[in-house]
PDB file of C-alpha atoms in Angstrom:
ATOM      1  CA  UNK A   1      -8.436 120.409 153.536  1.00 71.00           C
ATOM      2  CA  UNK A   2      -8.517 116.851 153.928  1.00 80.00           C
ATOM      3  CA  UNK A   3     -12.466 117.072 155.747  1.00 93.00           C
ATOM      4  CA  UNK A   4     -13.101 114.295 158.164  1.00 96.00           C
ATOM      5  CA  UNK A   5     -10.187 111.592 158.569  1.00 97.00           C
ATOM      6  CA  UNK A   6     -10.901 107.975 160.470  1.00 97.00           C
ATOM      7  CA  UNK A   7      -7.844 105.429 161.018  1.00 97.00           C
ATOM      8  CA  UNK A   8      -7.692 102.584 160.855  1.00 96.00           C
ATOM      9  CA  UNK A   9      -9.812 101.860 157.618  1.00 96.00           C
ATOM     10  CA  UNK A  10     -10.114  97.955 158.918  1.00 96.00           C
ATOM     11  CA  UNK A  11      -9.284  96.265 162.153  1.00 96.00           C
ATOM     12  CA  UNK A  12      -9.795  92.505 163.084  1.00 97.00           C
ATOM     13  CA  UNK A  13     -10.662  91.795 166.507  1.00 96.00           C
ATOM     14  CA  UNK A  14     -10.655  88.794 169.065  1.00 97.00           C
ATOM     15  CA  UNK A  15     -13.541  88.877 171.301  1.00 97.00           C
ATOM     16  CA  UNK A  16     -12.405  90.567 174.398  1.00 97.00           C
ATOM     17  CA  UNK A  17      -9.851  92.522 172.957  1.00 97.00           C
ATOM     18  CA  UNK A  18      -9.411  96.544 172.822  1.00 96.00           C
ATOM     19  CA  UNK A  19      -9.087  98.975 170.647  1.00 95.00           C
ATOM     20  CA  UNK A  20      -9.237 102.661 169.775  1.00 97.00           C
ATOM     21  CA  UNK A  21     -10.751 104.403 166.423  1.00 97.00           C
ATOM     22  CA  UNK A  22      -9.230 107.942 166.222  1.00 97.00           C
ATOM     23  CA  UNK A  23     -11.363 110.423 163.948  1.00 97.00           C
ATOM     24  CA  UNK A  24      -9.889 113.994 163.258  1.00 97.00           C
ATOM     25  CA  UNK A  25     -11.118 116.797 161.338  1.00 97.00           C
ATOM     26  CA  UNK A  26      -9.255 120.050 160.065  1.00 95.00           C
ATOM     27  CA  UNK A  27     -13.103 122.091 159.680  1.00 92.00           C
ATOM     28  CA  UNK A  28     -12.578 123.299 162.949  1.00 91.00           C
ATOM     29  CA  UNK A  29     -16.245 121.927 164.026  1.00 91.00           C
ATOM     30  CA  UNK A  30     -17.904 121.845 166.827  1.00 90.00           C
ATOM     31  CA  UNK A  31     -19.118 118.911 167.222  1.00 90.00           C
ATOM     32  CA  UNK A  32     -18.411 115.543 166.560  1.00 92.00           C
ATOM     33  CA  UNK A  33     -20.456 112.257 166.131  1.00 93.00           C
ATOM     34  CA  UNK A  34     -19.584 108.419 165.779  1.00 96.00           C
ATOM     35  CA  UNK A  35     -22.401 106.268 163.873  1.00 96.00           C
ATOM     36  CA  UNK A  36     -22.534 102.639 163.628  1.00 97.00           C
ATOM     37  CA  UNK A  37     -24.003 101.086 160.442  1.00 96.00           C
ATOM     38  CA  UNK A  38     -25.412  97.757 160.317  1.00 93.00           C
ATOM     39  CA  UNK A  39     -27.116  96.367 157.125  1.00 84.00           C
ATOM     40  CA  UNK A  40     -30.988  97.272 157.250  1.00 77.00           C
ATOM     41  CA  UNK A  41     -30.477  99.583 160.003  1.00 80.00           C
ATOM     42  CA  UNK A  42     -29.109 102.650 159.058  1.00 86.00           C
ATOM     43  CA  UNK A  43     -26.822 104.885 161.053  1.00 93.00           C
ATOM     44  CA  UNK A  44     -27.475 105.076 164.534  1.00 93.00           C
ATOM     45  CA  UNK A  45     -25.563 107.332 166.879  1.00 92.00           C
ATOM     46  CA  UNK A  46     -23.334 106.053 169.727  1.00 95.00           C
ATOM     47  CA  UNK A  47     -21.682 109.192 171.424  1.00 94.00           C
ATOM     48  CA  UNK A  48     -21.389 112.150 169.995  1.00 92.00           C
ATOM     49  CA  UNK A  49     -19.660 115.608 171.499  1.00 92.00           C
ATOM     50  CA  UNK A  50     -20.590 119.175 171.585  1.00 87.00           C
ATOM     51  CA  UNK A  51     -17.294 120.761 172.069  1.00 89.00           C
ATOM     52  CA  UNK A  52     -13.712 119.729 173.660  1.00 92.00           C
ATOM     53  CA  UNK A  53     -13.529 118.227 176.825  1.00 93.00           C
ATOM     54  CA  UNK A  54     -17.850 117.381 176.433  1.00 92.00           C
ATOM     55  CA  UNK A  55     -19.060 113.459 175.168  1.00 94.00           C
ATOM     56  CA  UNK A  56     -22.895 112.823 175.508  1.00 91.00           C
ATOM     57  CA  UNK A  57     -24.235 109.043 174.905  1.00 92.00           C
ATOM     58  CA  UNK A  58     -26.420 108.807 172.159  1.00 90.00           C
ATOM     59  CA  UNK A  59     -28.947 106.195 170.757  1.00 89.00           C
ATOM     60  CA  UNK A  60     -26.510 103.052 171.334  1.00 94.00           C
ATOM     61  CA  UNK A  61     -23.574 103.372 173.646  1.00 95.00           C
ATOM     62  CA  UNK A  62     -23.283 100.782 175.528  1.00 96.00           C
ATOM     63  CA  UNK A  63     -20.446  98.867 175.284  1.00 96.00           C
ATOM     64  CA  UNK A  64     -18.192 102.431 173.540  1.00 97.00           C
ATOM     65  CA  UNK A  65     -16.468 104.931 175.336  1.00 96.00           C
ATOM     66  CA  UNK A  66     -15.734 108.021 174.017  1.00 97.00           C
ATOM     67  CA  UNK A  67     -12.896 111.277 174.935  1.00 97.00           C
ATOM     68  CA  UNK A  68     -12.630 114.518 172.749  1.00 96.00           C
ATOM     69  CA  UNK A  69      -9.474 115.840 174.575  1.00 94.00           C
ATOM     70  CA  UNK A  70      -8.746 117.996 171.580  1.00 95.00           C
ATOM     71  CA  UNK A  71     -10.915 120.112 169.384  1.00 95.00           C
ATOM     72  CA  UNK A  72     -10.172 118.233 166.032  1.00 96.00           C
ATOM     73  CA  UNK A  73     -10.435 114.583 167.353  1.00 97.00           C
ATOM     74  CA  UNK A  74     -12.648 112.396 168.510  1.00 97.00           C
ATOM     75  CA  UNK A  75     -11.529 108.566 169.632  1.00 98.00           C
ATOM     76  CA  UNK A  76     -13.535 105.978 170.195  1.00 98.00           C
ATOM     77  CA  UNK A  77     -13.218 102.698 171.911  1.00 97.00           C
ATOM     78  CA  UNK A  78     -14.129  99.663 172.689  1.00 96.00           C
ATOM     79  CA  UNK A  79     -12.764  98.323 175.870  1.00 92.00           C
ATOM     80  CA  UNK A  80     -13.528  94.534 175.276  1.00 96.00           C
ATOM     81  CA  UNK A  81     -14.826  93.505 172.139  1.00 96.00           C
ATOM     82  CA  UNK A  82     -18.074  91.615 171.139  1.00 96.00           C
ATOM     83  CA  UNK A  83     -19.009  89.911 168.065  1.00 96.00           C
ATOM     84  CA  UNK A  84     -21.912  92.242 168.154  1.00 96.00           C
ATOM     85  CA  UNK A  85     -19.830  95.251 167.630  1.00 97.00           C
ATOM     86  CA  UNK A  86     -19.035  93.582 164.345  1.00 97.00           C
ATOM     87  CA  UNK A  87     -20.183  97.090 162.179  1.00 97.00           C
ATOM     88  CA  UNK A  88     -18.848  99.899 160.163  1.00 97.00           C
ATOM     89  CA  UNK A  89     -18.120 102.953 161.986  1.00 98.00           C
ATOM     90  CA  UNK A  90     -18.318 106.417 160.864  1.00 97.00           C
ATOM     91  CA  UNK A  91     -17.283 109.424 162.130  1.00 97.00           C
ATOM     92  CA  UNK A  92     -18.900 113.392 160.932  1.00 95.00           C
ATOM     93  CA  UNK A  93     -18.471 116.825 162.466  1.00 93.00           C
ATOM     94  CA  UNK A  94     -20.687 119.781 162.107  1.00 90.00           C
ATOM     95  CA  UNK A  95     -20.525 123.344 163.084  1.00 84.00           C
ATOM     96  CA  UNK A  96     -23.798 122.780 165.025  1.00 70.00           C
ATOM     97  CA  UNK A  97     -25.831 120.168 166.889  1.00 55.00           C
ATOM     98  CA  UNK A  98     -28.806 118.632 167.903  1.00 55.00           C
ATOM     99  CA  UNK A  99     -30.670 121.352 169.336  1.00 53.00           C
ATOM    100  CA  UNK A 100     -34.399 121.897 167.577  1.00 47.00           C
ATOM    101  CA  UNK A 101     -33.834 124.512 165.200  1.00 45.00           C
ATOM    102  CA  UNK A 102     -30.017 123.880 164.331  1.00 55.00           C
ATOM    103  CA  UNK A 103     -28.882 123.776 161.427  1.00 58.00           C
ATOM    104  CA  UNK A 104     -26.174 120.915 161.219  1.00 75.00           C
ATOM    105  CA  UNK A 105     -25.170 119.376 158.064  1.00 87.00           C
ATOM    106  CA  UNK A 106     -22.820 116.663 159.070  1.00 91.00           C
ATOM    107  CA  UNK A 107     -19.673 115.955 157.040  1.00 94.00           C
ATOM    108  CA  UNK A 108     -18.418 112.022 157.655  1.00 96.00           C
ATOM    109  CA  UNK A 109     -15.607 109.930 157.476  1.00 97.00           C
ATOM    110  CA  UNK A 110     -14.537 107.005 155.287  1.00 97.00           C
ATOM    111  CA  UNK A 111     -15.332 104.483 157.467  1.00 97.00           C
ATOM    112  CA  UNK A 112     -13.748 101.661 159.745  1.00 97.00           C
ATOM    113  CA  UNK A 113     -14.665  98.252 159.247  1.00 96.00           C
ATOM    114  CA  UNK A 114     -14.781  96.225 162.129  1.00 97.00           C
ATOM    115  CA  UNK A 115     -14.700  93.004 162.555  1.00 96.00           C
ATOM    116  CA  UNK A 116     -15.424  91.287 165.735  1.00 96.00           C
ATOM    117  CA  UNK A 117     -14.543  87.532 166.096  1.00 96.00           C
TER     118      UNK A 117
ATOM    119  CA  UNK L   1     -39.052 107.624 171.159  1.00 63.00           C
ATOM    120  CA  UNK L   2     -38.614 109.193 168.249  1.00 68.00           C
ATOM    121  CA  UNK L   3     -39.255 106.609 165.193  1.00 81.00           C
ATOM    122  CA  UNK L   4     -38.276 107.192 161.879  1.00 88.00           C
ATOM    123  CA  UNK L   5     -39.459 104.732 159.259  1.00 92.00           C
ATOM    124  CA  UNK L   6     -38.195 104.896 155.709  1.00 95.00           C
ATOM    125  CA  UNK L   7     -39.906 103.066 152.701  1.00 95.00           C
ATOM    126  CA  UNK L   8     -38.741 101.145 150.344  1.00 95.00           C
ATOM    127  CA  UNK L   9     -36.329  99.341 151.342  1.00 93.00           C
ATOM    128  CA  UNK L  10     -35.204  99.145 147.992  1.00 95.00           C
ATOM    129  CA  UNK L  11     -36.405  99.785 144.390  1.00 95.00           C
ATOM    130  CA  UNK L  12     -35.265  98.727 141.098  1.00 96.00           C
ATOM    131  CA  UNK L  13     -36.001 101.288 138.139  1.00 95.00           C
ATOM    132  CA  UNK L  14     -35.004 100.957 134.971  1.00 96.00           C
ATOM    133  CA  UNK L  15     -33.055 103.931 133.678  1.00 96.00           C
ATOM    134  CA  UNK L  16     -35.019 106.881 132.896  1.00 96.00           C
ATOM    135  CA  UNK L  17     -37.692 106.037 135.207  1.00 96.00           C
ATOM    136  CA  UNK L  18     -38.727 108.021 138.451  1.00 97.00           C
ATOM    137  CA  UNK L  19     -37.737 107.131 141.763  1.00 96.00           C
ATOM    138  CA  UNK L  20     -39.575 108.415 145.644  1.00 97.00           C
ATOM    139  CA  UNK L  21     -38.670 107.366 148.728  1.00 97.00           C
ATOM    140  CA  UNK L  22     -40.353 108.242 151.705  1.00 97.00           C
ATOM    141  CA  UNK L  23     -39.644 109.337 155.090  1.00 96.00           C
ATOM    142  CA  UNK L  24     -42.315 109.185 157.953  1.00 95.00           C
ATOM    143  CA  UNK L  25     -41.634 110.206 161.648  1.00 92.00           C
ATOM    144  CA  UNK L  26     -43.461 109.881 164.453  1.00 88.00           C
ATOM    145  CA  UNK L  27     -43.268 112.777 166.270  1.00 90.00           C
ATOM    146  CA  UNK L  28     -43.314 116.423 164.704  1.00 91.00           C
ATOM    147  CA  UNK L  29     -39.680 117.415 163.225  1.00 90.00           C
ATOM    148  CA  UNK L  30     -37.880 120.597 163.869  1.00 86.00           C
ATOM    149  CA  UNK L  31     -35.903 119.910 160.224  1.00 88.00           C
ATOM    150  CA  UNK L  32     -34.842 116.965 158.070  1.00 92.00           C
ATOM    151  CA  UNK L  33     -32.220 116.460 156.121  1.00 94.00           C
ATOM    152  CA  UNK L  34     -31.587 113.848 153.329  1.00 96.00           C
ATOM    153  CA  UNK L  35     -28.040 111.884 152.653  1.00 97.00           C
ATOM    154  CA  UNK L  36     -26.733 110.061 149.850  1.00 97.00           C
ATOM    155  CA  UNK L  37     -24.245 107.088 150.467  1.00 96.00           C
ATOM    156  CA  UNK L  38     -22.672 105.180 147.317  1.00 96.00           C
ATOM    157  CA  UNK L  39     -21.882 101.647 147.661  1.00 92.00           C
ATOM    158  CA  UNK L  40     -18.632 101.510 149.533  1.00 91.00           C
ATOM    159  CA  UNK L  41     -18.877 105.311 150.130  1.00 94.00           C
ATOM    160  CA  UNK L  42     -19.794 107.245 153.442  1.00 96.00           C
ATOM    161  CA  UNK L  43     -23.028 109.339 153.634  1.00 96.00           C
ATOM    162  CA  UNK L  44     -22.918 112.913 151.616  1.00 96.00           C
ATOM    163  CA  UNK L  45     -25.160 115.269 152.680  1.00 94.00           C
ATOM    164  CA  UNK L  46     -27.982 116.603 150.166  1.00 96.00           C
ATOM    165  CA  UNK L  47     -30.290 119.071 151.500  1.00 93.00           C
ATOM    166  CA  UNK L  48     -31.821 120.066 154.815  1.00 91.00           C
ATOM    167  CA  UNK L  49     -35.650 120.978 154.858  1.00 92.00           C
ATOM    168  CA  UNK L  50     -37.030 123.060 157.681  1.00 89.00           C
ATOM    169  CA  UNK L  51     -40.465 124.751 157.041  1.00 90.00           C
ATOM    170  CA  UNK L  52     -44.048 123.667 156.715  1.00 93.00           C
ATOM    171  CA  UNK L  53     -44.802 122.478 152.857  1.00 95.00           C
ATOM    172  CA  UNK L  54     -40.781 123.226 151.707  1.00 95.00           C
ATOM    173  CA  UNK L  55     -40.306 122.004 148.224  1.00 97.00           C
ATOM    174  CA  UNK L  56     -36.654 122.545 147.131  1.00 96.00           C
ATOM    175  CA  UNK L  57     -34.570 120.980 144.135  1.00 96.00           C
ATOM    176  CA  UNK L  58     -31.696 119.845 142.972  1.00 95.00           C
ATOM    177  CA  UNK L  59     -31.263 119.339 139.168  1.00 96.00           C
ATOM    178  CA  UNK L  60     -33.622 116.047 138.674  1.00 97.00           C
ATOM    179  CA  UNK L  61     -33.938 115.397 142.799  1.00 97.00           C
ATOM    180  CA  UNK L  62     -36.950 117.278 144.367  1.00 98.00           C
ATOM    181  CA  UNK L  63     -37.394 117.513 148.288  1.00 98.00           C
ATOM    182  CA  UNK L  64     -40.619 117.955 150.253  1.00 97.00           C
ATOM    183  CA  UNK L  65     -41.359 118.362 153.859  1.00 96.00           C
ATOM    184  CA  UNK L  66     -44.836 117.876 154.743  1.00 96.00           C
ATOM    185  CA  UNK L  67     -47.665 120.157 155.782  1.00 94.00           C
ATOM    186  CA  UNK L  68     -47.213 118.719 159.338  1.00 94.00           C
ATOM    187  CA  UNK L  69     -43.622 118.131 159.309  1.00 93.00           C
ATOM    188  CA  UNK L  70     -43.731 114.434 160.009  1.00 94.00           C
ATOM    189  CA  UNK L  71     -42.833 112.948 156.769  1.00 95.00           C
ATOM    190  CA  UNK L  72     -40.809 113.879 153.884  1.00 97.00           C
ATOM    191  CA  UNK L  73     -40.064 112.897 150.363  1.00 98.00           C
ATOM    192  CA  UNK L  74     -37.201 112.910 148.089  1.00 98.00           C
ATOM    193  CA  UNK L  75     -38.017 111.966 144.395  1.00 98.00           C
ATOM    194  CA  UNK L  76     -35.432 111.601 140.924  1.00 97.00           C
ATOM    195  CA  UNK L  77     -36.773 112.341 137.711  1.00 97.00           C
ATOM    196  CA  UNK L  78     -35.557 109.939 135.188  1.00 97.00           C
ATOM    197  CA  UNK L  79     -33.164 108.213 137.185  1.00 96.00           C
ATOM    198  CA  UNK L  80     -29.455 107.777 135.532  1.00 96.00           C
ATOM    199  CA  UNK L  81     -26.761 105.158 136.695  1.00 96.00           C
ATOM    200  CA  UNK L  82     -25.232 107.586 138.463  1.00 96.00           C
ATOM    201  CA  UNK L  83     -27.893 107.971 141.010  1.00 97.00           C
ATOM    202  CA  UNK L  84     -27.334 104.748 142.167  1.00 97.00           C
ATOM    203  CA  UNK L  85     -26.809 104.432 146.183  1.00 96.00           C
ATOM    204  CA  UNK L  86     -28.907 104.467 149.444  1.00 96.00           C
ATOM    205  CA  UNK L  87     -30.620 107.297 150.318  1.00 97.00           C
ATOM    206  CA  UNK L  88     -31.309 108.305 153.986  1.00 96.00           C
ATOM    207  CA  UNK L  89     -33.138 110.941 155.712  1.00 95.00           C
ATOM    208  CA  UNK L  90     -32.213 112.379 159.283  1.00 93.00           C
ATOM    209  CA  UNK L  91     -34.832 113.242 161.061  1.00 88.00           C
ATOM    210  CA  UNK L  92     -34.203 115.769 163.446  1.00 82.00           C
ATOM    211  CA  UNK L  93     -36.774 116.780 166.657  1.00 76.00           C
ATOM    212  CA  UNK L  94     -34.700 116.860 170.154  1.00 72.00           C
ATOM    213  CA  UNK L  95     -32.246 114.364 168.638  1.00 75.00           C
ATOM    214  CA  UNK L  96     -31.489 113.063 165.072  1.00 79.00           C
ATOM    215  CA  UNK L  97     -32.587 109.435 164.077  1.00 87.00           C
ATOM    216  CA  UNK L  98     -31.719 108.291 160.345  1.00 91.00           C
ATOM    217  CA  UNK L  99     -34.071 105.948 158.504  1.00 92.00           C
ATOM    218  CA  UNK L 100     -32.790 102.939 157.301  1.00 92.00           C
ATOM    219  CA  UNK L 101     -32.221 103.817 154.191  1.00 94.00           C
ATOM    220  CA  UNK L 102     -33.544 103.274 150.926  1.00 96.00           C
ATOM    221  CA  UNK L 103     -31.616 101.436 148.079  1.00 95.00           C
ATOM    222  CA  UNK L 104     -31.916 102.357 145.017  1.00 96.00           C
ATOM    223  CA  UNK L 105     -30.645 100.097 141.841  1.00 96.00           C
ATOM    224  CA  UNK L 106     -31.036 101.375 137.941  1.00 94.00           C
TER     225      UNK L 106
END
């Protein structure tokens, strides 16, 4: 199995441009999240999704949207892009979610570097 | 909100030395989990901690969630070059929040 997949690896952006980060996993999970990590700060969520066809916003998304059309991938993207959204973006599934009590032991990506010029 | 604050930052031990890092939250947790992330690498996860008091361990890394479930701790016994990363928690109540991380150097 090859887990939790992200493409691209790195992207280069022009302010104002648009783009789409496609994540896919072959775990057959539930639910999917997409984290931004900035030095200092951590991960912190930007939409995450509970099943096909569902997207919920999470701690940080404005600026992201977010479609989970099938099962086993989640895309994210950024309709004009800011130097602000200059970040590495990871991607994790887990069988469950964010309800108190779940268990959910998220399995992530490799990453996407972004950079936003 | 929910606020989860993570000390150090970062700590320097030499090798064979201990190493804690603590995770404080400001509202009572349902669970918390704790993540290791080598430089370069994405987060793995390590353990999840769910009751009252929990001590569990992992070779040389023991994991505590306190009495109250606000806080946790992860600490290494005699830390080798291989432990070398940032360590977060997740810190889960009606959503998850990660620390920021603690980065540890041996």
């Amino acid at each position: 199995n090859a887990g939790v997949t992200q493409t691209p690896k790195f992207r280069v952006l022009k302010t104002g441009q648009s783009m789409t980060l496609l994540c896919a996993q072959d775990m057959n999970h539930e639910y999917m999240y997409w984290y931004r990590q900035d030095p200092g700060m951590g991960l912190r969520l930007i939409h995450y999704s509970v099943g096909e066809g569902t997207t919920a916003k999470g701690e940080v998304p404005d600026g992201y949207n977010v479609s989970r059309l099938k099962k086993q991938n989640f895309l994210l993207g950024l309709e004009s892009a800011a130097p602000s959204q200059t970040s590495v973006y990871f991607c994790a599934s887990s069988y469950l979610g964010l309800a108190p009590y779940s268990y959910n032991e998220q399995f992530f990506g490799p990453g996407t570097r972004l950079t936003v010029l | 909100g929910q606020q989860v604050m993570q000390i150090p930052q970062y700590q320097h031990v030499q090798e064979g030395e201990d190493f804690t890092t603590y995770c404080n939250s400001s509202t009572t947790l349902s669970n918390i989990q704790w993540y290791k992330q080598r430089p370069g690498g994405h987060p793995v996860f390590l353990i999840q901690l769910v009751k009252s008091g929990e001590v569990k361990k992992q070779k040389r890394l023991t994991f505590q969630f306190g009495e109250a479930k606000k806080n946790s701790s992860l600490h290494i016994t005699a830390t080798q070059t291989t432990d070398v990363g940032t360590y977060f928690c997740a810190a889960k109540n009606n959503d998850m929040r990660f620390g920021a991380g603690t980065r540890l150097t041996v």
